[in-house]
XYZ file of C-alpha atoms in Angstrom:
775
model
C 0.001 -0.001 0.000
C 1.399 3.376 -0.997
C 2.049 6.182 1.457
C -0.656 8.268 -0.245
C -3.263 5.573 0.301
C -2.215 5.148 3.914
C -2.557 8.884 4.455
C -6.044 8.907 2.863
C -7.165 6.030 5.057
C -5.782 7.736 8.152
C -7.661 10.965 7.362
C -10.847 9.006 6.773
C -10.390 7.172 10.072
C -9.830 10.447 11.892
C -12.990 11.895 10.310
C -14.991 8.855 11.384
C -13.639 9.159 14.912
C -14.516 12.879 14.948
C -18.052 12.144 13.817
C -18.347 9.357 16.364
C -17.147 11.695 19.085
C -19.784 14.332 18.256
C -22.724 14.289 20.661
C -26.122 13.324 19.241
C -29.105 15.272 20.541
C -31.104 13.587 23.299
C -33.555 14.973 25.836
C -30.874 14.797 28.535
C -27.862 16.309 26.714
C -29.147 19.600 25.318
C -26.326 21.616 26.883
C -23.665 19.240 25.564
C -25.037 19.537 22.021
C -25.314 23.288 22.416
C -21.614 23.543 23.225
C -20.760 21.466 20.165
C -22.640 23.747 17.771
C -20.840 26.290 15.629
C -21.942 29.923 15.509
C -23.233 29.327 11.984
C -25.393 26.422 13.163
C -26.740 28.399 16.091
C -27.717 31.369 13.944
C -29.486 29.116 11.451
C -31.358 27.231 14.179
C -32.899 30.510 15.376
C -34.372 31.213 11.928
C -36.985 29.454 9.849
C -36.244 27.772 6.527
C -38.827 29.757 4.568
C -42.489 29.091 3.935
C -43.584 25.802 2.439
C -46.085 27.033 -0.124
C -44.202 25.438 -3.009
C -45.186 22.004 -4.293
C -41.729 20.507 -3.798
C -41.768 21.092 -0.040
C -42.053 18.075 2.233
C -45.445 19.364 3.415
C -46.795 21.735 0.723
C -48.968 24.589 1.911
C -47.648 24.642 5.477
C -46.124 27.579 7.318
C -42.482 26.552 7.632
C -39.832 24.576 9.454
C -36.612 24.858 11.395
C -33.084 24.096 10.197
C -31.604 20.666 10.724
C -28.067 19.970 11.949
C -27.605 16.331 10.892
C -24.118 15.919 12.352
C -25.531 16.538 15.840
C -28.775 14.622 15.357
C -30.906 17.772 15.204
C -33.822 17.272 12.783
C -36.011 19.890 11.170
C -39.381 20.349 12.836
C -42.446 21.424 10.861
C -45.198 23.878 11.667
C -48.535 24.799 10.111
C -51.304 27.289 10.633
C -54.431 25.912 12.117
C -56.737 27.908 14.387
C -59.708 26.280 12.675
C -57.895 23.181 11.504
C -54.588 22.038 10.019
C -53.818 24.163 6.958
C -51.836 22.473 4.190
C -52.256 21.574 0.535
C -54.762 18.836 -0.141
C -52.733 17.439 -3.044
C -49.071 16.740 -3.740
C -47.482 16.429 -7.186
C -45.712 13.164 -6.467
C -48.813 11.053 -5.769
C -52.527 10.893 -6.524
C -54.038 10.783 -3.055
C -55.756 13.553 -1.124
C -54.431 14.946 2.149
C -57.687 16.152 3.652
C -58.030 17.950 6.951
C -61.016 18.859 9.084
C -62.643 22.296 9.086
C -63.454 22.826 12.772
C -65.801 25.430 14.298
C -64.463 28.984 14.413
C -63.072 30.078 17.766
C -65.946 32.303 18.868
C -68.200 29.265 18.347
C -66.000 27.167 20.623
C -65.885 29.925 23.244
C -69.667 30.264 23.194
C -69.925 26.705 24.522
C -68.334 27.956 27.786
C -67.025 24.413 27.953
C -63.304 23.767 28.385
C -63.857 20.099 27.547
C -65.261 21.113 24.143
C -62.169 23.236 23.535
C -60.009 20.270 24.582
C -61.815 17.978 22.128
C -61.238 20.415 19.254
C -57.585 20.889 20.195
C -56.990 17.150 20.540
C -58.519 16.406 17.140
C -56.435 19.125 15.456
C -53.322 17.908 17.275
C -54.000 14.388 16.057
C -54.174 15.531 12.426
C -50.908 17.444 12.836
C -49.297 14.315 14.293
C -50.683 11.833 11.779
C -49.704 14.025 8.818
C -46.116 14.169 10.059
C -45.882 17.695 11.450
C -44.885 18.846 14.921
C -46.281 22.230 15.702
C -49.550 24.145 15.194
C -49.633 27.952 15.176
C -52.720 28.253 17.358
C -54.721 29.211 19.370
C -55.273 32.865 18.527
C -56.594 34.496 21.688
C -56.447 38.272 21.571
C -59.346 39.916 23.336
C -62.356 41.068 21.328
C -61.926 44.773 22.008
C -64.190 45.751 19.102
C -66.824 43.880 17.064
C -65.080 45.141 13.911
C -61.728 43.401 14.427
C -61.058 41.341 11.322
C -59.796 38.329 13.260
C -62.538 38.056 15.864
C -63.539 34.778 14.222
C -60.172 33.452 15.453
C -60.517 34.886 18.950
C -62.563 33.774 21.926
C -63.982 36.527 24.070
C -63.981 40.077 25.392
C -63.240 38.607 28.838
C -59.715 37.462 29.765
C -60.781 34.618 32.046
C -63.116 33.022 29.516
C -60.575 33.537 26.736
C -57.726 32.106 28.807
C -59.649 29.076 30.044
C -61.003 28.093 26.616
C -57.540 28.587 25.098
C -56.035 26.451 27.864
C -58.431 23.644 27.027
C -57.465 23.897 23.355
C -53.731 23.888 24.208
C -54.074 20.892 26.505
C -55.931 19.024 23.778
C -53.318 19.766 21.118
C -50.397 18.868 23.361
C -52.031 15.637 24.543
C -51.097 14.410 21.044
C -47.443 15.366 21.518
C -47.849 18.423 19.283
C -46.737 21.928 20.232
C -49.469 24.554 20.591
C -48.746 28.253 20.103
C -50.989 30.818 21.814
C -50.857 34.076 19.852
C -50.594 36.997 19.061
C -48.767 38.190 22.151
C -49.935 40.844 22.946
C -52.552 43.591 22.272
C -52.962 42.683 18.597
C -56.610 43.753 18.768
C -56.873 45.209 15.279
C -55.624 44.310 11.821
C -55.426 47.817 10.382
C -51.739 48.627 9.855
C -50.898 45.759 12.158
C -47.177 45.758 11.375
C -46.698 49.344 12.544
C -49.520 50.114 14.917
C -48.490 51.063 18.433
C -50.980 49.777 21.019
C -50.802 52.316 23.838
C -52.186 50.644 26.917
C -52.048 51.462 30.626
C -50.172 49.089 32.898
C -53.430 48.290 34.663
C -55.375 47.397 31.515
C -52.435 45.321 30.304
C -52.223 43.400 33.550
C -55.963 42.936 34.160
C -57.100 42.247 30.601
C -54.627 41.695 27.791
C -51.810 39.975 29.660
C -54.257 38.244 31.988
C -55.733 36.098 29.213
C -52.261 34.836 28.275
C -51.292 34.368 31.915
C -54.242 32.022 32.347
C -53.308 29.943 29.300
C -49.638 29.821 30.325
C -50.379 28.623 33.858
C -53.304 26.328 33.010
C -52.253 25.062 29.584
C -48.425 25.139 29.769
C -47.960 25.758 26.022
C -44.645 24.745 24.510
C -44.419 27.900 22.393
C -45.924 31.400 22.236
C -46.037 33.635 19.161
C -45.308 37.327 19.529
C -47.405 39.827 17.588
C -46.733 42.270 14.767
C -47.659 45.433 16.637
C -45.735 47.625 19.001
C -46.716 47.788 22.648
C -46.194 51.190 24.230
C -43.620 52.102 21.623
C -41.675 48.842 21.312
C -42.286 45.886 19.008
C -43.477 42.989 21.147
C -40.753 40.617 19.938
C -38.095 43.212 20.815
C -39.463 43.877 24.297
C -37.453 42.184 27.052
C -39.717 43.562 29.781
C -42.622 41.743 28.164
C -40.973 38.435 27.284
C -38.321 37.988 29.949
C -39.530 39.999 32.931
C -43.251 39.268 32.831
C -43.583 35.887 31.139
C -40.391 34.132 32.155
C -39.631 35.674 35.542
C -43.106 36.426 36.902
C -45.093 33.619 35.278
C -42.299 31.047 35.354
C -42.754 29.949 31.737
C -39.976 27.832 30.213
C -41.062 27.584 26.578
C -39.945 29.075 23.268
C -41.056 32.402 21.794
C -41.463 32.536 18.021
C -42.146 35.653 15.964
C -45.127 36.149 13.744
C -44.078 35.777 10.130
C -41.755 38.656 9.156
C -42.572 40.656 12.287
C -40.333 43.262 13.856
C -37.396 45.226 12.505
C -34.250 44.439 14.507
C -33.360 40.725 14.747
C -30.578 41.373 17.246
C -32.953 43.165 19.627
C -35.367 40.256 19.214
C -32.701 37.791 20.295
C -31.727 39.967 23.260
C -35.400 40.312 24.271
C -35.805 36.541 24.373
C -37.730 35.993 21.123
C -35.992 32.726 20.354
C -36.969 32.003 16.750
C -37.661 34.348 13.831
C -39.946 33.003 11.128
C -39.964 32.399 8.242
C -36.302 33.462 8.282
C -34.432 36.027 6.197
C -30.820 36.266 5.054
C -30.513 39.756 6.519
C -31.521 38.395 9.927
C -28.857 35.695 9.771
C -26.169 38.215 8.842
C -27.225 40.697 11.528
C -27.247 38.086 14.309
C -23.944 36.528 13.196
C -22.198 39.908 13.033
C -23.626 41.015 16.387
C -22.221 37.948 18.118
C -18.821 38.321 16.478
C -18.653 41.995 17.474
C -19.776 41.307 21.018
C -22.964 43.390 20.757
C -24.978 40.203 21.218
C -23.428 38.149 24.062
C -22.955 34.483 23.269
C -24.697 33.628 26.550
C -27.875 35.327 25.296
C -27.689 33.543 21.969
C -27.121 30.228 23.729
C -30.211 30.792 25.884
C -32.288 31.181 22.713
C -30.764 28.107 21.106
C -31.258 26.062 24.273
C -34.992 26.786 24.268
C -35.264 25.790 20.602
C -33.465 22.510 21.283
C -35.727 21.798 24.248
C -38.707 22.161 21.929
C -37.168 19.925 19.266
C -36.594 16.992 21.635
C -40.322 16.940 22.465
C -41.443 16.585 18.854
C -42.576 13.681 16.696
C -39.917 14.469 14.074
C -37.243 14.034 16.740
C -38.816 10.743 17.843
C -39.136 9.664 14.183
C -42.824 8.924 14.636
C -44.011 6.643 11.792
C -46.944 8.769 10.619
C -49.250 7.275 7.983
C -51.209 10.383 6.870
C -54.451 8.678 7.900
C -56.136 10.531 10.799
C -59.668 9.522 11.773
C -61.513 12.232 9.854
C -64.938 10.804 10.625
C -64.316 10.930 14.356
C -63.173 14.513 13.996
C -66.272 15.383 11.961
C -68.349 14.126 14.890
C -66.462 16.526 17.181
C -67.192 19.375 14.774
C -70.925 18.661 14.692
C -71.215 18.361 18.477
C -69.193 21.470 19.332
C -70.808 23.580 16.604
C -74.269 22.809 17.991
C -73.202 23.403 21.595
C -71.757 26.794 20.667
C -74.946 28.179 19.119
C -76.702 30.891 21.126
C -80.484 31.265 21.167
C -81.092 35.002 21.387
C -84.860 35.183 20.974
C -87.647 32.608 21.048
C -91.083 34.204 21.275
C -93.956 31.830 22.028
C -91.655 28.781 21.733
C -91.143 29.253 18.009
C -88.205 26.869 18.306
C -87.682 23.970 18.171
C -89.438 23.339 14.871
C -91.618 20.351 14.234
C -90.823 18.459 11.065
C -92.508 20.275 8.231
C -92.036 22.577 5.291
C -89.357 25.274 5.502
C -88.920 28.265 3.206
C -85.243 29.240 3.179
C -84.485 32.893 2.448
C -81.259 34.871 2.320
C -78.165 34.242 0.231
C -76.342 32.725 3.194
C -79.018 30.039 3.587
C -77.608 28.611 0.376
C -73.953 29.527 0.905
C -73.192 28.870 4.564
C -70.048 30.489 5.936
C -68.244 27.843 7.954
C -65.399 30.120 9.084
C -63.241 33.145 8.373
C -60.515 33.756 5.837
C -56.766 34.189 6.216
C -54.199 31.790 7.646
C -56.222 31.287 10.810
C -59.496 30.708 8.984
C -60.960 27.682 7.301
C -58.651 24.730 6.835
C -58.375 22.643 3.682
C -61.453 20.616 4.533
C -63.090 18.987 1.557
C -66.719 19.905 2.178
C -69.198 22.034 4.052
C -72.583 20.490 4.778
C -75.204 22.845 3.380
C -78.222 24.026 5.324
C -80.466 22.361 2.757
C -78.711 19.018 3.262
C -78.832 19.351 7.035
C -82.539 20.166 7.134
C -83.450 17.364 4.764
C -81.449 14.889 6.833
C -83.415 16.057 9.899
C -86.727 15.288 8.157
C -87.693 18.767 6.963
C -88.946 19.591 3.492
C -87.175 22.526 1.842
C -89.091 24.719 -0.602
C -87.876 23.669 -4.048
C -88.899 26.840 -5.871
C -86.853 28.996 -3.511
C -83.914 26.619 -3.820
C -84.024 26.902 -7.600
C -84.454 30.691 -7.608
C -81.605 31.376 -5.182
C -79.303 28.868 -6.891
C -79.744 30.593 -10.233
C -79.291 34.044 -8.713
C -76.128 33.111 -6.798
C -74.624 31.350 -9.801
C -75.028 34.487 -11.922
C -73.968 36.896 -9.176
C -70.825 34.924 -8.330
C -69.924 34.654 -12.015
C -70.036 38.435 -12.252
C -67.948 38.881 -9.104
C -65.449 36.171 -10.021
C -65.376 35.667 -13.803
C -62.320 33.412 -13.425
C -63.627 31.542 -10.374
C -63.307 32.271 -6.675
C -59.728 32.503 -5.373
C -58.498 29.447 -3.513
C -57.111 31.588 -0.699
C -57.369 35.191 0.441
C -56.355 37.031 3.586
C -59.339 39.384 3.586
C -62.700 37.817 2.760
C -63.709 37.905 -0.913
C -66.764 39.895 -1.963
C -70.182 38.337 -1.514
C -73.262 38.864 -3.722
C -75.777 41.488 -2.685
C -78.948 40.091 -1.137
C -81.459 38.877 -3.710
C -84.572 41.040 -3.994
C -87.811 39.221 -3.231
C -90.864 39.620 -5.445
C -94.369 39.830 -4.024
C -95.411 36.700 -5.891
C -92.463 34.697 -4.541
C -93.233 35.791 -0.989
C -96.945 35.078 -1.279
C -96.403 31.647 -2.791
C -93.750 30.748 -0.225
C -95.955 31.789 2.695
C -98.731 29.612 1.292
C -96.538 26.545 0.720
C -94.332 26.591 3.842
C -94.937 26.224 7.578
C -92.127 28.548 8.635
C -89.582 30.889 7.078
C -85.869 30.813 7.892
C -83.785 33.823 6.883
C -79.985 33.632 7.228
C -77.763 36.673 7.653
C -74.086 36.142 6.900
C -70.900 38.039 7.691
C -67.336 36.973 7.004
C -64.076 38.573 8.106
C -60.421 37.817 7.704
C -56.823 38.689 8.210
C -54.971 41.940 7.454
C -58.049 44.159 7.394
C -60.774 45.106 9.845
C -64.463 45.249 9.073
C -65.853 48.643 8.065
C -68.498 50.140 10.331
C -71.136 49.508 7.659
C -70.570 45.754 8.034
C -71.982 45.931 11.568
C -75.380 46.848 10.125
C -77.655 45.020 7.741
C -77.583 46.301 4.188
C -80.648 48.049 2.836
C -81.393 44.957 0.709
C -81.143 42.642 3.725
C -83.413 44.784 5.885
C -85.973 45.155 3.106
C -86.007 41.419 2.358
C -86.406 40.494 6.002
C -89.144 43.059 6.575
C -91.157 42.006 3.511
C -90.693 38.358 4.443
C -91.919 39.043 7.971
C -94.989 40.872 6.741
C -95.879 38.131 4.295
C -95.477 35.196 6.686
C -97.032 36.917 9.690
C -100.034 37.857 7.556
C -100.398 34.145 6.792
C -100.150 33.340 10.536
C -96.718 31.803 10.202
C -93.432 32.490 11.938
C -90.006 33.751 10.925
C -86.694 32.451 12.261
C -83.451 34.355 11.687
C -80.074 32.611 11.707
C -76.952 34.690 12.332
C -74.083 33.021 10.492
C -71.662 35.702 11.632
C -68.010 36.250 12.486
C -68.623 38.855 15.222
C -71.580 40.768 16.679
C -73.874 42.706 14.337
C -76.785 45.062 14.796
C -79.968 43.276 15.867
C -81.859 46.178 17.436
C -83.101 47.706 14.179
C -84.726 44.547 12.823
C -85.314 41.966 15.556
C -89.031 42.792 15.841
C -89.433 41.184 12.411
C -88.255 37.837 13.805
C -90.059 35.416 16.100
C -86.808 33.623 16.935
C -83.123 34.434 16.475
C -80.442 31.770 16.621
C -76.818 32.894 16.508
C -75.151 29.950 14.820
C -71.753 31.639 14.591
C -69.612 29.672 12.139
C -69.510 25.971 12.779
C -67.065 24.318 10.418
C -67.681 21.589 7.883
C -70.665 19.948 9.619
C -72.480 23.248 10.026
C -75.616 22.302 8.081
C -76.151 19.256 10.277
C -75.403 21.186 13.464
C -77.878 23.968 12.655
C -80.556 21.398 11.886
C -79.791 19.593 15.147
C -80.615 22.770 17.087
C -83.601 23.893 14.974
C -85.188 20.453 15.310
C -84.553 20.176 19.055
C -82.246 17.187 18.729
C -79.765 19.450 20.535
C -81.023 21.909 23.103
C -79.038 25.143 22.679
C -76.740 25.799 25.631
C -74.365 28.396 24.226
C -73.817 31.777 25.868
C -72.450 34.953 24.312
C -68.733 35.432 24.789
C -69.020 39.051 23.621
C -71.621 41.768 24.229
C -74.004 42.666 21.402
C -74.144 46.456 21.539
C -77.219 48.274 20.232
C -75.338 50.535 17.820
C -71.728 50.691 16.801
C -70.164 53.421 18.883
C -71.981 52.509 22.092
C -68.826 50.937 23.504
C -66.216 53.421 24.689
C -63.482 51.493 22.865
C -65.260 52.069 19.534
C -64.062 55.662 19.411
C -60.465 54.434 19.334
C -60.856 51.715 16.731
C -60.233 52.194 12.985
C -63.788 51.706 11.729
C -63.502 53.542 8.432
C -61.416 50.912 6.652
C -60.515 51.121 2.978
C -57.706 49.921 0.762
C -55.424 52.710 1.974
C -55.412 51.627 5.604
C -55.120 47.868 5.313
C -52.574 46.053 7.403
C -49.372 44.780 5.863
C -49.807 42.568 2.839
C -47.174 40.011 1.951
C -45.302 39.635 -1.307
C -43.991 36.096 -1.234
C -40.589 35.496 -2.799
C -37.987 32.774 -2.671
C -35.876 32.186 0.395
C -33.375 34.857 -0.653
C -36.133 37.446 -1.038
C -38.197 36.318 1.880
C -41.719 37.666 2.223
C -40.889 41.277 2.882
C -43.792 43.231 4.378
C -45.093 45.923 2.077
C -46.776 48.773 3.897
C -49.645 50.284 1.966
C -50.011 53.367 4.134
C -49.232 54.418 7.688
C -52.261 56.603 8.314
C -53.032 54.737 11.533
C -49.792 54.289 13.444
C -51.065 54.164 17.017
C -54.185 53.276 18.974
C -54.808 54.752 22.412
C -56.653 52.318 24.644
C -58.375 55.183 26.472
C -61.201 52.929 27.634
C -58.600 51.377 29.955
C -60.118 48.431 31.829
C -63.641 49.202 30.624
C -63.902 46.775 27.721
C -67.090 44.905 26.865
C -69.468 44.227 29.746
C -67.085 45.965 32.142
C -67.997 49.215 30.371
C -71.696 48.609 29.754
C -72.311 47.415 33.336
C -70.268 50.108 35.020
C -71.706 53.050 33.090
C -75.317 51.875 32.807
C -75.238 51.644 29.019
C -78.070 49.504 27.570
C -77.143 46.654 25.218
C -78.979 44.491 22.726
C -77.829 41.237 24.348
C -75.440 41.086 27.298
C -72.270 39.095 27.732
C -73.068 35.589 28.964
C -76.621 35.643 27.571
C -78.296 32.652 25.942
C -81.738 31.025 26.049
C -82.673 27.339 26.165
C -85.626 25.189 25.178
C -85.999 24.391 28.862
C -85.712 26.400 32.084
C -83.338 26.241 35.040
C -83.570 27.184 38.691
C -80.671 28.070 41.017
C -80.778 27.324 44.737
C -78.817 26.571 47.882
C -75.832 28.790 47.092
C -73.016 28.345 49.599
C -69.563 29.928 49.893
C -66.903 28.239 51.974
C -63.650 29.995 52.874
C -60.452 28.001 53.284
C -57.427 30.264 53.714
C -57.254 32.405 50.577
C -59.623 30.128 48.633
C -63.368 30.606 48.304
C -65.369 27.559 47.217
C -68.760 28.377 45.715
C -71.459 25.742 45.350
C -74.908 26.182 43.806
C -77.574 23.667 42.851
C -78.977 23.882 39.319
C -82.310 22.206 38.537
C -83.877 21.631 35.133
C -87.402 22.919 35.757
C -88.580 22.595 32.142
C -89.745 19.813 29.873
C -86.631 19.057 27.816
C -83.161 17.789 28.698
C -80.556 20.525 28.597
C -77.215 21.850 29.788
C -76.680 25.135 31.568
C -73.769 27.501 32.073
C -73.244 28.866 35.579
C -71.432 32.224 35.598
C -69.826 33.514 38.777
C -69.273 37.275 38.860
C -67.818 39.100 41.854
C -68.511 42.721 42.778
C -65.907 44.526 44.871
C -66.977 46.837 47.699
C -67.060 50.555 46.880
C -66.174 49.810 43.277
C -67.142 53.237 41.972
C -64.880 55.141 44.373
C -62.000 52.769 43.668
C -62.541 52.942 39.881
C -63.322 49.251 39.528
C -65.836 47.576 37.208
C -69.330 46.975 38.560
C -68.567 43.249 38.551
C -66.196 40.842 36.844
C -66.362 37.218 35.754
C -64.259 35.187 38.170
C -65.301 31.577 37.429
C -67.734 29.534 35.361
C -68.891 25.952 34.934
C -71.235 23.981 32.712
C -73.583 21.277 33.882
C -73.924 17.865 32.375
C -77.065 17.147 30.352
C -79.856 17.389 32.926
C -83.160 15.598 32.433
C -86.364 17.439 33.409
C -86.468 17.613 37.199
C -82.813 16.581 37.562
C -80.413 18.584 39.733
C -76.662 19.064 39.811
C -74.566 20.891 42.389
C -71.913 22.911 40.594
C -68.741 23.879 42.426
C -66.333 26.673 41.524
C -63.258 28.025 43.293
C -62.010 31.598 43.457
C -58.802 32.709 45.151
C -57.960 36.021 46.789
C -55.494 36.557 43.943
C -58.308 36.133 41.405
C -60.133 39.069 43.004
C -57.179 41.464 42.815
C -56.934 44.651 40.785
C -53.640 46.096 39.603
C -52.388 49.098 41.541
C -50.001 51.025 39.284
C -48.582 53.224 42.054
C -47.580 50.190 44.089
C -46.878 48.004 41.047
C -48.801 45.291 42.837
C -51.871 43.131 42.647
C -54.156 44.223 45.481
C -57.350 42.743 46.862
C -58.798 45.191 49.349
C -60.276 43.687 52.493
C -64.034 43.963 52.753
C -67.364 42.372 51.941
C -67.621 41.230 48.324
C -70.794 40.174 46.550
C -70.495 36.758 44.919
C -73.082 36.656 42.121
C -74.281 33.506 40.375
C -75.614 34.757 37.060
C -77.251 33.522 33.877
C -75.842 36.560 32.040
C -73.992 39.730 32.930
C -77.391 41.366 33.456
C -79.247 38.671 35.387
C -78.316 37.602 38.916
C -79.799 34.254 39.942
C -78.301 33.894 43.439
C -75.871 35.857 45.562
C -73.946 35.859 48.808
C -71.951 38.421 50.723
C -68.452 37.193 51.513
C -65.827 38.805 53.716
C -62.481 38.745 51.896
C -59.085 39.343 53.488
C -56.495 41.712 52.076
C -54.089 40.335 49.493
C -51.001 42.036 48.007
C -48.499 40.667 45.478
C -45.719 42.904 44.174
C -44.590 42.588 40.549
C -42.050 44.378 38.378
C -42.803 47.976 37.429
C -42.566 47.507 33.659
C -44.394 48.171 30.372
C -45.248 51.789 31.083
C -46.876 53.858 28.324
C -44.545 56.445 26.837
C -47.356 58.956 26.289
C -50.061 60.292 28.549
C -53.384 58.525 27.997
C -56.765 60.133 28.612
C -58.128 57.169 30.548
C -61.780 56.577 31.312
C -62.728 56.587 35.019
C -65.989 55.828 36.769
């Protein structure tokens, strides 16, 4: 053997020994692997690999992935959008099968169940699809508070109340992560509007931040223990959220004790080095300029290696939890039928019966005249990345009613089908787009002729008119969208006159993404059912409730105001939206020209949260402002009685028990809402009362009782004192109120509460003076 060959073999042997000596990532050697990584590998691991919209990606149509470091046994992990279901392409160019996912109920539908177990079931089913399709990480739940009914992403959000939002989100997170999939509560924090979302500065008092906007996320962090959290696009009191160390490190990591990984929203922020220093561990979808900036900052010493290592460590700790790391043998065959059953059940449970004069509902099997464009084009969810998934069907209202034994008026079906076909062809001559951020245009309501109305009233037993509203990402709803159009109001009024003249009733369905005006037209309806948007089984779910197969048990998670502008927050919300004030659109490029945000206009560059803590029912209750339907409101086909309320004090815990009895004639479930009113609330500038706990009964037969128990702590009753930078519960006698809505107290007890104080860091101060609302 020649000397050259011996040398080559020796080098090869040395290389093999070097590879063998490299650590391979395990759950128990993260720090060892971290020390073995080069600066180049670390910088790449903190950035995404680009979006996976292209057909040659491993999972086409998904949001992105992380870099792999094969020599150290670090695999790529894969993420996808999915508030309403796993979003990915249904087809792939290399085979002929379909990769179908489930279209679940929109978030406000889930929240209206007031049932954390329902949220868990939805989360678990979505997590299972993520797992069985080979991914690791779902970018959900969205859980910003519903500060205004016009927010474009309210369909993705849960409630105006932080406790309800946090608890439902926690159920969702627990469900997702029970499948070994990472959940990602977002958008942290105060991303309460879409208008100019990449530049808007949310100016919020420390108190409102602590009591409302941060509080919702605190609940989900402590109850749900999410593996990741996504920071938002907007600034908070002058600083981008992902570049705000006070927010990420001081509040979330130090005060809340969270150990997970922060990830940016896609292309958020401006300074990647500040993001790393603030504790935002991963930037998605990753840009070359970010890599260069981070690499240079470490080399120059501006970004300490210890800080970079802390970010990398948290990414590695996420990776070792994933299915890709465990090499899970996924088969791309989730149980879609089982998940469809979850959709149907949760969609029905989330519907809210707003009005039911003279027991109009439930309907007996008979002849139904369906009116309204939306009766024939149900809206199962919103648009944008957090909207409808790539489900392969939506059950129509016609199909659902027929399956429930109803007869649907054929002439109306034919007339509306022809009208919608022509109207949609005019709006979309090349076909509807497969995906949009903002919702595409919808046809104007069809005008109803006298002859059609007269004939329909003669042939049918009842009329059902459906009102539809759809919203989406990157733009907020205009104020006009809160109200019915002139064509809608005219159609409903003429329909009401015609059917009432014939001695027949009118039912209105609200297939909506957020509250709308009901005050101006509700006298034309005998019953109003808010269906929200219920996913792919929506037609069946609506029929289940209309027929009485399911007794409605949903409660409003957001107040229905009488007119837009009644809420104090409305005056500081961008309600006059047009193409010039849309939020950032994306121009998608290749990985070298990564998805740079393109700002259309910066007309709205800040929002003052002058309403302070008085959002939703906190405002309407405290200032005596009448509403159309209050927070927590919802009727049933049966009735319930509340009795034997007891409050037991054990240290700083207050256990509340109340007996609920079904006093009606139908089986049903009931939500028990516990509000607490602080003593001398007006003088102390506190809300009239606040939701502090809730529970939902099992299905109770007529005459059956259930004792519901809820627990409230002294900490739960605290308000934030800015001068002391502390949570404070003043000693005194508090009123514990068992309610069936924010307006109706069913039972109450006076409870003496001891003083409680908990100091926190004095951070996140507004940089401008706010003109805050006081009682």
